[in-house]
Short mmCIF file of C-alpha atoms in Angstrom, two decimals:
data_model
loop_
_atom_site.label_atom_id
_atom_site.label_comp_id
_atom_site.label_asym_id
_atom_site.label_seq_id
_atom_site.Cartn_x
_atom_site.Cartn_y
_atom_site.Cartn_z
CA MET A 1 -26.29 71.42 -8.49
CA ALA A 2 -23.65 71.48 -5.47
CA PHE A 3 -25.14 71.28 -1.80
CA SER A 4 -25.21 74.55 -0.32
CA THR A 5 -23.94 75.77 3.51
CA LEU A 6 -26.27 76.88 6.20
CA THR A 7 -26.62 80.79 6.24
CA PHE A 8 -28.47 82.50 8.79
CA THR A 9 -30.23 85.97 7.47
CA LYS A 10 -30.33 87.41 11.06
CA SER A 11 -28.21 87.40 14.47
CA TRP A 12 -28.57 87.92 17.79
CA GLU A 13 -25.36 90.43 18.08
CA ASN A 14 -27.42 92.85 15.30
CA ALA A 15 -29.34 94.95 17.59
CA ALA A 16 -31.23 96.33 14.37
CA ASP A 17 -32.15 92.29 13.82
CA PHE A 18 -33.48 91.83 17.39
CA PRO A 19 -34.57 94.78 19.47
CA THR A 20 -32.93 94.86 22.87
CA TYR A 21 -36.60 96.21 24.26
CA GLU A 22 -39.79 94.89 22.55
CA GLU A 23 -43.43 95.38 24.26
CA ASN A 24 -45.11 93.42 21.74
CA GLU A 25 -45.08 90.00 23.09
CA GLN A 26 -45.94 87.99 19.69
CA GLN A 27 -43.08 89.49 18.36
CA VAL A 28 -40.68 88.59 21.04
CA ARG A 29 -41.70 84.79 20.45
CA ALA A 30 -41.80 85.17 16.29
CA ASP A 31 -37.96 86.48 17.12
CA LEU A 32 -36.72 84.06 19.21
CA GLN A 33 -38.36 81.25 16.60
CA TYR A 34 -36.66 82.60 13.55
CA LEU A 35 -33.61 80.98 13.66
CA HIS A 36 -34.97 77.92 14.57
CA ASP A 37 -37.17 77.99 11.24
CA GLU A 38 -34.39 78.78 9.62
CA MET A 39 -31.89 76.12 10.76
CA ARG A 40 -35.54 73.56 10.43
CA ASP A 41 -35.64 74.61 6.48
CA ALA A 42 -32.48 74.06 5.83
CA PHE A 43 -31.88 70.34 6.93
CA ASN A 44 -35.35 69.72 4.92
CA ALA A 45 -34.34 70.77 2.19
CA LEU A 46 -31.13 68.93 2.15
CA VAL A 47 -32.97 65.70 3.10
CA ALA A 48 -35.10 66.39 0.13
CA ARG A 49 -31.89 66.82 -2.13
CA LEU A 50 -30.71 63.70 -0.65
CA ASN A 51 -33.70 61.79 -1.45
CA ASP A 52 -33.40 62.76 -5.15
CA ALA A 53 -32.35 60.11 -7.78
CA ALA A 54 -30.32 62.19 -9.56
CA VAL A 55 -28.19 63.59 -6.07
CA ALA A 56 -25.53 61.27 -7.14
CA GLY A 57 -24.45 63.45 -9.99
CA ASP A 58 -23.76 66.05 -7.47
CA LEU A 59 -21.45 64.12 -4.97
CA PRO A 60 -18.03 64.55 -5.68
CA ILE A 61 -15.10 61.62 -4.85
CA ALA A 62 -11.65 61.84 -3.81
CA PRO A 63 -9.14 60.64 -7.46
CA VAL A 64 -9.21 57.05 -7.65
CA ASP A 65 -6.56 55.45 -9.51
CA GLY A 66 -7.98 53.94 -12.77
CA LEU A 67 -10.92 56.35 -12.71
CA SER A 68 -11.19 59.31 -14.45
CA ALA A 69 -14.64 60.40 -12.62
CA ALA A 70 -14.76 63.35 -10.49
CA THR A 71 -18.54 62.73 -9.06
CA VAL A 72 -20.56 59.14 -7.41
CA GLN A 73 -22.71 59.13 -10.78
CA GLU A 74 -19.84 59.25 -13.19
CA ALA A 75 -17.97 56.81 -10.69
CA ILE A 76 -20.70 54.42 -11.00
CA GLU A 77 -21.19 54.90 -14.94
CA GLU A 78 -17.48 54.19 -15.53
CA THR A 79 -16.93 51.32 -13.19
CA LEU A 80 -19.99 49.27 -14.76
CA ALA A 81 -18.68 50.13 -18.24
CA GLN A 82 -15.63 48.16 -17.06
CA ILE A 83 -17.23 45.45 -15.59
CA GLN A 84 -19.22 45.31 -18.75
CA ASN A 85 -16.03 45.03 -20.83
CA THR A 86 -14.40 42.24 -18.65
CA ALA A 87 -17.45 40.06 -19.01
CA ALA A 88 -16.92 40.45 -22.99
CA GLY A 89 -13.54 39.52 -22.92
CA GLN A 90 -11.77 43.25 -22.92
CA ILE A 91 -9.84 43.01 -19.34
CA VAL A 92 -7.15 45.76 -19.52
CA ASN A 93 -3.54 43.82 -19.32
CA GLY A 94 -2.50 44.12 -15.64
CA SER A 95 -5.66 45.81 -14.76
CA ILE A 96 -6.49 43.30 -11.78
CA THR A 97 -3.88 41.63 -9.81
CA LYS A 98 -3.48 38.68 -7.84
CA GLU A 99 -3.56 40.56 -4.60
CA LYS A 100 -6.96 41.52 -5.59
CA LEU A 101 -8.40 37.93 -6.26
CA SER A 102 -9.44 35.84 -3.59
CA THR A 103 -7.61 32.87 -2.68
CA ALA A 104 -10.46 30.16 -3.67
CA LEU A 105 -10.49 32.31 -6.89
CA LEU A 106 -6.99 32.22 -7.49
CA GLU A 107 -7.26 28.47 -7.31
CA ARG A 108 -9.92 28.39 -9.82
CA VAL A 109 -8.10 30.73 -12.43
CA TYR A 110 -4.63 29.03 -11.94
CA GLY A 111 -5.39 25.40 -11.62
CA GLY A 112 -5.26 25.32 -7.71
CA LYS A 113 -2.00 25.74 -5.81
CA MET A 114 0.18 22.38 -6.24
CA ARG A 115 -0.58 20.28 -3.41
CA LEU A 116 2.36 19.06 -1.04
CA ALA A 117 1.68 15.79 0.52
CA TRP A 118 3.20 12.08 1.39
CA ASP A 119 -0.11 10.20 0.38
CA SER A 120 -0.85 9.53 -3.02
CA PRO A 121 -3.94 11.09 -4.56
CA ASP A 122 -7.02 8.81 -5.36
CA GLU A 123 -10.72 9.22 -6.62
CA SER A 124 -11.77 10.85 -3.24
CA ASP A 125 -9.43 13.92 -3.97
CA ASN A 126 -11.53 15.65 -6.36
CA PRO A 127 -13.18 19.07 -7.51
CA ASN A 128 -15.97 18.51 -5.03
CA THR A 129 -13.47 18.29 -2.00
CA ASP A 130 -11.52 21.69 -3.58
CA CYS A 131 -9.32 20.45 -5.73
CA PRO A 132 -9.65 21.98 -9.18
CA LEU A 133 -9.17 19.66 -12.53
CA GLY A 134 -5.71 20.69 -13.65
CA GLN A 135 -4.53 20.27 -10.14
CA LEU A 136 -1.09 19.42 -9.71
CA TRP A 137 0.16 17.06 -6.53
CA LEU A 138 3.41 16.23 -5.43
CA ARG A 139 4.37 13.66 -3.21
CA PRO A 140 8.02 14.47 -2.60
CA ALA A 141 10.79 12.17 -1.41
CA LEU A 142 10.49 10.62 2.16
CA THR A 143 13.58 8.40 3.72
CA ILE A 144 12.41 6.92 6.62
CA PRO A 145 14.84 5.91 8.92
CA ASN A 146 14.82 2.69 11.54
CA ASP A 147 16.03 4.69 14.48
CA ALA A 148 16.63 0.88 16.10
CA ALA A 149 18.39 -0.56 13.51
CA GLY A 150 21.96 -1.79 14.62
CA LYS A 151 21.47 -0.70 18.21
CA THR A 152 22.31 -3.21 21.04
CA TRP A 153 19.75 -4.46 23.51
CA GLN A 154 20.33 -3.81 27.03
CA LYS A 155 20.24 -6.61 28.98
CA SER A 156 19.22 -7.58 32.69
CA GLY A 157 19.32 -11.40 33.39
CA CYS A 158 19.36 -12.91 30.00
CA THR A 159 21.35 -13.22 26.76
CA VAL A 160 20.51 -11.95 23.57
CA GLU A 161 20.99 -13.50 20.09
CA GLU A 162 20.04 -12.39 16.64
CA ALA A 163 19.38 -14.35 13.33
CA GLY A 164 17.35 -13.32 10.91
CA GLY A 165 16.88 -9.96 11.87
CA ALA A 166 14.92 -11.81 15.56
CA PHE A 167 16.05 -11.34 18.86
CA THR A 168 16.30 -14.35 21.22
CA VAL A 169 16.05 -13.34 24.77
CA THR A 170 17.21 -16.12 26.66
CA ALA A 171 17.02 -15.99 30.29
CA ASP A 172 20.31 -16.83 32.38
CA GLY A 173 18.92 -18.51 35.29
CA THR A 174 19.72 -16.38 37.86
CA MET A 175 16.39 -15.04 38.48
CA ALA A 176 12.62 -15.77 37.37
CA SER A 177 12.44 -12.72 35.08
CA ALA A 178 14.41 -11.43 31.95
CA GLY A 179 14.47 -8.08 30.59
CA VAL A 180 15.72 -6.00 27.42
CA SER A 181 15.56 -2.53 27.05
CA GLN A 182 17.11 0.27 24.47
CA ARG A 183 17.09 3.88 25.13
CA PHE A 184 16.93 6.59 21.99
CA THR A 185 18.02 9.90 22.65
CA GLY A 186 17.98 12.75 20.04
CA LEU A 187 14.84 11.28 17.83
CA GLY A 188 13.37 15.18 18.02
CA GLN A 189 11.45 17.36 20.05
CA ALA A 190 10.18 17.06 23.49
CA GLY A 191 6.21 15.84 22.67
CA GLN A 192 6.97 14.85 19.40
CA ALA A 193 4.88 11.51 18.09
CA ALA A 194 6.64 8.47 17.25
CA LEU A 195 5.73 5.02 16.10
CA VAL A 196 7.18 1.85 17.69
CA HIS A 197 6.34 -1.62 15.99
CA LEU A 198 7.57 -5.05 17.49
CA THR A 199 5.99 -8.71 17.73
CA LEU A 200 6.87 -11.19 20.02
CA PRO A 201 6.25 -14.26 17.74
CA SER A 202 7.62 -17.19 20.02
CA HIS A 203 8.39 -18.28 23.87
CA ASP A 204 9.03 -21.23 26.01
CA ALA A 205 5.43 -23.01 27.22
CA GLY A 206 6.38 -21.80 30.88
CA LEU A 207 6.75 -17.96 30.31
CA ASN A 208 4.09 -16.20 32.72
CA THR A 209 3.94 -12.74 31.59
CA LEU A 210 5.68 -10.76 28.81
CA ARG A 211 5.05 -7.08 29.03
CA VAL A 212 5.90 -4.10 26.77
CA TYR A 213 6.81 -0.77 28.28
CA LEU A 214 7.25 2.76 26.63
CA ASN A 215 8.88 5.75 28.71
CA GLY A 216 8.36 3.45 31.77
CA VAL A 217 5.01 2.84 31.05
CA GLU A 218 3.14 -0.42 30.18
CA THR A 219 1.55 -0.48 27.27
CA ALA A 220 -0.44 -3.43 25.60
CA LEU A 221 1.03 -4.86 22.24
CA PRO A 222 -1.72 -4.28 19.72
CA GLU A 223 -2.48 -7.27 17.02
CA ASP A 224 -0.48 -5.36 14.33
CA GLY A 225 2.28 -4.65 16.48
CA TRP A 226 2.37 -0.63 16.37
CA MET A 227 2.26 1.51 19.34
CA ALA A 228 2.39 5.14 19.77
CA ALA A 229 4.55 7.42 21.81
CA SER A 230 5.35 10.61 22.99
CA LEU A 231 9.40 11.83 22.64
CA GLN A 232 10.74 13.12 26.33
CA SER A 233 13.03 15.56 27.07
CA GLY A 234 16.20 15.83 24.42
CA GLY A 235 13.98 13.46 22.35
CA ALA A 236 14.23 10.44 24.40
CA LEU A 237 12.75 7.19 24.07
CA GLU A 238 12.71 3.88 26.09
CA VAL A 239 11.52 0.53 25.41
CA GLN A 240 11.23 -2.31 27.17
CA ILE A 241 10.44 -5.77 27.24
CA GLN A 242 10.20 -8.11 30.24
CA GLY A 243 9.30 -11.80 30.67
CA THR A 244 8.83 -13.60 33.79
CA TRP A 245 9.09 -17.43 34.84
CA PRO A 246 7.60 -19.12 37.67
CA SER A 247 11.04 -19.62 39.17
CA ALA A 248 14.78 -18.83 38.26
CA GLN A 249 14.82 -22.96 37.35
CA ALA A 250 11.95 -22.93 34.94
CA ALA A 251 13.49 -19.89 33.26
CA GLY A 252 13.21 -19.84 29.64
CA TYR A 253 13.23 -17.77 26.19
CA PHE A 254 11.21 -15.25 24.05
CA THR A 255 11.64 -13.51 21.06
CA ILE A 256 11.42 -10.19 19.34
CA GLY A 257 10.85 -9.55 15.90
CA ASP A 258 10.83 -6.52 13.45
CA PHE A 259 11.65 -3.82 15.51
CA THR A 260 11.35 -0.70 14.33
CA VAL A 261 11.62 2.68 15.86
CA VAL A 262 10.51 5.62 13.59
CA ALA A 263 10.27 9.15 14.69
CA VAL A 264 7.17 10.56 12.58
CA GLY A 265 6.94 14.04 14.47
CA ALA A 266 10.22 14.91 13.52
CA LEU A 267 10.00 13.73 9.58
CA GLU A 268 6.52 16.02 9.73
CA ALA A 269 8.73 18.79 11.53
CA ALA A 270 11.45 18.56 8.35
CA LEU A 271 8.71 19.78 5.59
CA PRO A 272 6.35 21.64 7.43
CA GLY A 273 4.67 22.24 4.52
CA CYS A 274 3.84 19.17 3.64
CA THR A 275 0.45 17.17 4.40
CA PRO A 276 1.69 13.96 6.51
CA PRO A 277 0.45 10.73 5.49
CA GLY A 278 -3.15 9.99 6.98
CA ASP A 279 -1.91 6.47 8.32
CA TRP A 280 1.34 6.38 8.78
CA LYS A 281 1.16 2.55 10.00
CA ALA A 282 -0.46 1.84 6.65
CA LEU A 283 2.92 3.42 5.05
CA LEU A 284 4.99 1.65 7.21
CA ALA A 285 3.53 -1.77 7.77
CA PRO A 286 4.64 -2.60 3.81
CA LEU A 287 7.96 -2.16 4.34
CA LEU A 288 8.93 -4.18 7.03
CA PRO A 289 11.65 -5.07 8.19
CA PHE A 290 14.29 -2.36 7.09
CA SER A 291 17.17 -0.29 8.52
CA GLN A 292 16.06 2.88 6.21
CA VAL A 293 13.59 3.25 3.59
CA ARG A 294 13.38 5.81 0.65
CA LEU A 295 10.22 6.36 -1.22
CA PRO A 296 10.56 8.41 -4.46
CA GLN A 297 9.53 11.48 -5.78
CA VAL A 298 6.05 11.76 -7.84
CA LEU A 299 4.06 14.29 -9.47
CA TYR A 300 0.33 14.04 -10.13
CA LEU A 301 -1.88 15.56 -12.47
CA GLN A 302 -5.89 15.71 -11.93
CA THR A 303 -6.88 14.81 -15.26
CA ALA A 304 -10.63 14.27 -14.62
CA PRO A 305 -13.10 14.11 -11.23
CA GLY A 306 -10.97 11.87 -9.01
CA VAL A 307 -8.62 10.75 -11.96
CA TRP A 308 -4.73 11.62 -11.37
CA GLN A 309 -2.11 10.85 -13.90
CA MET A 310 1.55 10.75 -13.03
CA LEU A 311 3.20 13.37 -14.40
CA ILE A 312 7.05 12.63 -13.42
CA GLU A 313 8.35 9.92 -11.27
CA GLU A 314 11.70 9.98 -10.19
CA VAL A 315 11.88 6.12 -10.18
CA LEU A 316 9.40 4.49 -13.21
CA PRO A 317 7.81 1.63 -12.38
CA VAL A 318 7.75 -1.14 -14.56
CA ALA A 319 3.98 -0.53 -15.32
CA ARG A 320 5.16 2.50 -17.05
CA GLY A 321 8.02 0.97 -19.02
CA GLY A 322 10.71 2.05 -16.34
CA THR A 323 12.63 -0.56 -14.04
CA GLY A 324 11.32 0.69 -10.89
CA LEU A 325 14.86 0.59 -9.48
CA SER A 326 16.52 3.75 -8.48
CA ALA A 327 19.96 2.48 -8.97
CA VAL A 328 21.82 -0.68 -11.04
CA ALA A 329 25.22 -1.77 -10.00
CA GLN A 330 27.76 -1.88 -12.83
CA GLY A 331 27.37 -5.71 -14.72
CA ALA A 332 24.28 -6.16 -13.12
CA LEU A 333 21.52 -8.23 -15.31
CA LEU A 334 17.48 -7.13 -14.69
CA PHE A 335 15.26 -9.78 -14.97
CA GLY A 336 11.66 -9.83 -14.63
CA GLY A 337 9.60 -10.65 -10.99
CA ALA A 338 5.98 -10.94 -9.89
CA GLY A 339 4.90 -6.94 -10.87
CA SER A 340 8.72 -5.71 -10.74
CA LEU A 341 12.24 -6.11 -12.02
CA ALA A 342 15.13 -7.47 -10.19
CA ALA A 343 18.81 -6.95 -10.43
CA LEU A 344 21.22 -9.91 -10.38
CA SER A 345 24.42 -8.89 -9.29
CA PRO A 346 27.39 -9.33 -11.34
CA ALA A 347 29.66 -12.54 -10.59
CA ALA A 348 33.41 -13.53 -10.54
CA ASP A 349 35.20 -14.29 -13.86
CA GLY A 350 34.01 -17.34 -15.68
CA ALA A 351 30.83 -17.67 -13.97
CA VAL A 352 27.68 -19.16 -16.32
CA LEU A 353 24.31 -18.03 -16.00
CA GLN A 354 21.81 -20.70 -15.52
CA CYS A 355 18.13 -20.89 -14.21
CA PHE A 356 16.55 -22.51 -11.13
CA SER A 357 12.68 -22.11 -9.96
CA GLY A 358 12.08 -19.43 -12.84
CA ALA A 359 15.20 -17.20 -11.81
CA PRO A 360 18.38 -16.51 -13.31
CA VAL A 361 21.47 -17.59 -11.30
CA TRP A 362 25.51 -17.51 -11.13
CA ARG A 363 27.17 -20.76 -10.72
CA THR A 364 30.80 -21.43 -11.11
CA ARG A 365 31.79 -23.59 -14.24
CA GLU A 366 32.40 -26.67 -12.11
CA GLU A 367 28.86 -26.24 -10.32
CA ALA A 368 27.43 -25.45 -13.62
CA THR A 369 29.36 -28.67 -15.34
CA ALA A 370 28.16 -30.73 -12.60
CA ASP A 371 24.59 -30.14 -12.93
CA LEU A 372 25.01 -30.80 -16.52
CA GLY A 373 26.26 -34.29 -16.21
CA HIS A 374 29.31 -33.86 -17.95
CA LEU A 375 32.84 -34.87 -16.54
CA ARG A 376 35.53 -32.68 -15.41
CA CYS A 377 39.19 -33.13 -14.53
CA LYS A 378 42.07 -31.59 -12.56
CA THR A 379 45.42 -32.16 -13.35
CA GLY A 380 48.20 -31.87 -10.84
CA SER A 381 52.26 -33.48 -10.04
CA TYR A 382 54.16 -34.30 -7.14
CA THR A 383 58.18 -35.49 -6.70
CA GLY A 384 58.16 -39.29 -5.40
CA ASN A 385 59.72 -39.52 -1.90
CA GLY A 386 60.38 -43.16 -1.86
CA LYS A 387 58.71 -43.16 1.25
CA ALA A 388 54.97 -44.04 2.76
CA ARG A 389 53.02 -41.28 2.10
CA THR A 390 49.30 -39.90 1.44
CA ILE A 391 48.46 -37.09 -1.46
CA ASN A 392 45.28 -35.37 -0.88
CA LEU A 393 43.77 -34.22 -4.55
CA PRO A 394 41.63 -31.16 -4.84
CA VAL A 395 38.54 -33.15 -5.65
CA THR A 396 37.11 -36.59 -5.10
CA PRO A 397 37.53 -38.31 -8.48
CA LEU A 398 35.99 -41.47 -10.65
CA ALA A 399 39.24 -42.04 -12.05
CA VAL A 400 42.81 -41.02 -11.84
CA LEU A 401 45.76 -41.74 -14.24
CA LEU A 402 48.97 -41.57 -13.02
CA HIS A 403 52.51 -41.16 -15.10
CA GLY A 404 55.91 -40.83 -14.57
CA THR A 405 59.50 -40.52 -16.03
CA ASP A 406 59.56 -44.25 -15.81
CA LYS A 407 56.89 -44.48 -18.29
CA GLN A 408 54.38 -46.08 -16.45
CA PHE A 409 51.29 -45.65 -16.58
CA ALA A 410 48.53 -46.53 -13.76
CA LEU A 411 44.96 -46.18 -13.75
CA LEU A 412 42.71 -46.14 -10.23
CA LEU A 413 39.17 -46.19 -9.80
CA PRO A 414 37.88 -45.67 -5.80
CA GLY A 415 38.97 -48.42 -3.69
CA MET A 416 41.41 -50.04 -6.28
CA GLN A 417 44.87 -50.79 -5.94
CA VAL A 418 47.70 -50.90 -8.33
CA GLU A 419 51.17 -52.47 -7.91
CA GLN A 420 54.57 -53.05 -9.16
CA ARG A 421 56.76 -55.69 -8.80
CA LEU A 422 60.27 -54.52 -7.72
CA SER A 423 63.70 -55.67 -6.59
CA ALA A 424 65.25 -54.62 -3.33
CA PRO A 425 68.36 -52.64 -3.98
CA GLU A 426 70.82 -55.32 -2.13
CA SER A 427 71.44 -58.52 -2.22
CA ALA A 428 70.31 -60.99 0.66
CA PRO A 429 72.92 -62.69 2.87
CA GLY A 430 72.84 -65.92 1.42
CA GLY A 431 72.60 -64.55 -2.18
CA GLY A 432 70.51 -63.58 -4.66
CA ILE A 433 68.07 -59.96 -5.07
CA PRO A 434 64.33 -60.04 -3.19
CA TYR A 435 61.19 -59.10 -4.82
CA TYR A 436 58.35 -57.47 -3.16
CA TYR A 437 55.45 -55.75 -4.45
CA ALA A 438 54.31 -52.15 -3.73
CA GLY A 439 51.90 -49.61 -5.30
CA MET A 440 49.23 -47.15 -4.93
CA GLU A 441 45.67 -47.21 -3.24
CA LEU A 442 42.59 -44.56 -4.05
CA GLN A 443 40.08 -44.15 -1.42
CA GLY A 444 37.97 -41.13 -1.61
CA ASN A 445 40.03 -38.12 -2.38
CA THR A 446 43.56 -39.56 -1.32
CA LEU A 447 46.30 -41.43 -3.13
CA SER A 448 48.16 -43.74 -0.33
CA THR A 449 51.35 -45.88 -0.84
CA TRP A 450 51.32 -49.17 0.07
CA MET A 451 54.33 -51.84 0.24
CA ASN A 452 54.13 -55.86 0.38
CA ALA A 453 57.68 -56.97 1.17
CA THR A 454 59.37 -59.73 3.18
CA GLN A 455 61.47 -59.08 6.41
CA THR A 456 64.47 -60.03 4.17
CA ALA A 457 63.36 -57.61 1.21
CA GLN A 458 62.62 -55.03 3.96
CA GLU A 459 66.25 -55.49 5.35
CA CYS A 460 67.65 -55.31 1.64
CA GLY A 461 66.37 -51.98 1.39
CA ALA A 462 62.84 -52.08 -0.11
CA THR A 463 60.79 -49.19 -0.25
CA PRO A 464 56.86 -48.15 -1.00
CA SER A 465 58.40 -46.37 -4.41
CA ALA A 466 55.76 -47.63 -6.81
CA TRP A 467 54.90 -44.34 -8.59
CA ASN A 468 57.07 -42.71 -5.82
CA THR A 469 60.46 -43.19 -6.80
CA ALA A 470 62.54 -40.74 -4.27
CA GLY A 471 63.64 -37.48 -6.55
CA GLN A 472 61.08 -38.48 -9.54
CA GLN A 473 58.30 -36.32 -11.11
CA TYR A 474 54.86 -37.51 -11.18
CA SER A 475 51.78 -36.04 -13.04
CA TYR A 476 48.00 -37.18 -12.56
CA LEU A 477 45.19 -36.61 -14.34
CA ALA A 478 41.97 -36.84 -11.68
CA ILE A 479 38.35 -37.41 -13.87
CA TYR A 480 35.65 -36.30 -11.89
#
């Protein structure tokens, strides 16, 4: 039954329905009430009809995609049938789209959206904290530069020397204070966060104060050495360290260690969809000191509440059968360390592999032979000049064997002399040829000629030509 519109049975515009003049007062009142009663009766009939349980069958609806019903009753019955079919596993393909589902339901249906974070998941990340089973967690690769690496200190009243990554600031004695500073620009946007780390491990006993300033504001140096700062206009950051002494004459030194500046705000802004580390300091502290470090990409899967399994690792760790290294140089050798693998760089041709303190090292053949206690030898030659001379050997020998074309051999031990009895090339004025002695001596790695000749022999042309005759070739074997 459809609803009917209200239609009055009489009209005041019709004189037959309501005469212009009526003598009977009661009839006049009845005429005035007549149309009101018709409106009341029609309204009450509509209310009664709406209160009827069967009225839904008479309420029409506009066409709805996916429904053939023409009334509210038919639409409810058709929708209920579809819900019942859904519960029975009979959802029509494509009938429910992702756009019709809530985000929370999507996470349950699809195993959750991939989490993107620079921290690694742990047992606290589980279904009770909106991480469903089957959740994927990607820790993207992160390259962290130390913006302070390789920078030069600006100095005031001091000199700066670097050794082993530490800086020694020494007052130049011109005043009772000494300071150094570094100013950085282009680290990011104004207002972004930066972390500064340094230590002040030592100083002379006379130092009065040692203060640290970030962007011109004195900042207490925490025990862990980490300080937070905000970048200024142009991504600028200034770090100053100032020491004072009782007088210019008493001014001494202080040292700065592990100086590190990391623009963490810029790192976070570079990947806005990635959750930053819960504690940047905890992430960076084990990496000190560094000029630039790269954390590899890792993909995790939650297999049980709070239990995460690594699926893909950019650098496979030793614990999972990998090397833990992103690259190995050609010719390098891998060896085991404390829970990790290390690479021994290639050596020069002929090097010998030896073990020291439980680790392999490359040694030259000479070093390896010396360690083994074996005798080695070096050969060489020289041309005699018949004059006083020294010959520097390439090693410090235990013994030297000399040989020349005159068929004479000589064996020299350290500190030992060998000699030959020679005749002067000319006769003495009184007749006869004088004789004299000459030879070689070994001291350290030096062979020296010597001669023991009388004045007469020298006047007759005696020279230190033992194993040193002018123009003659000699060879030696140095045993060491």
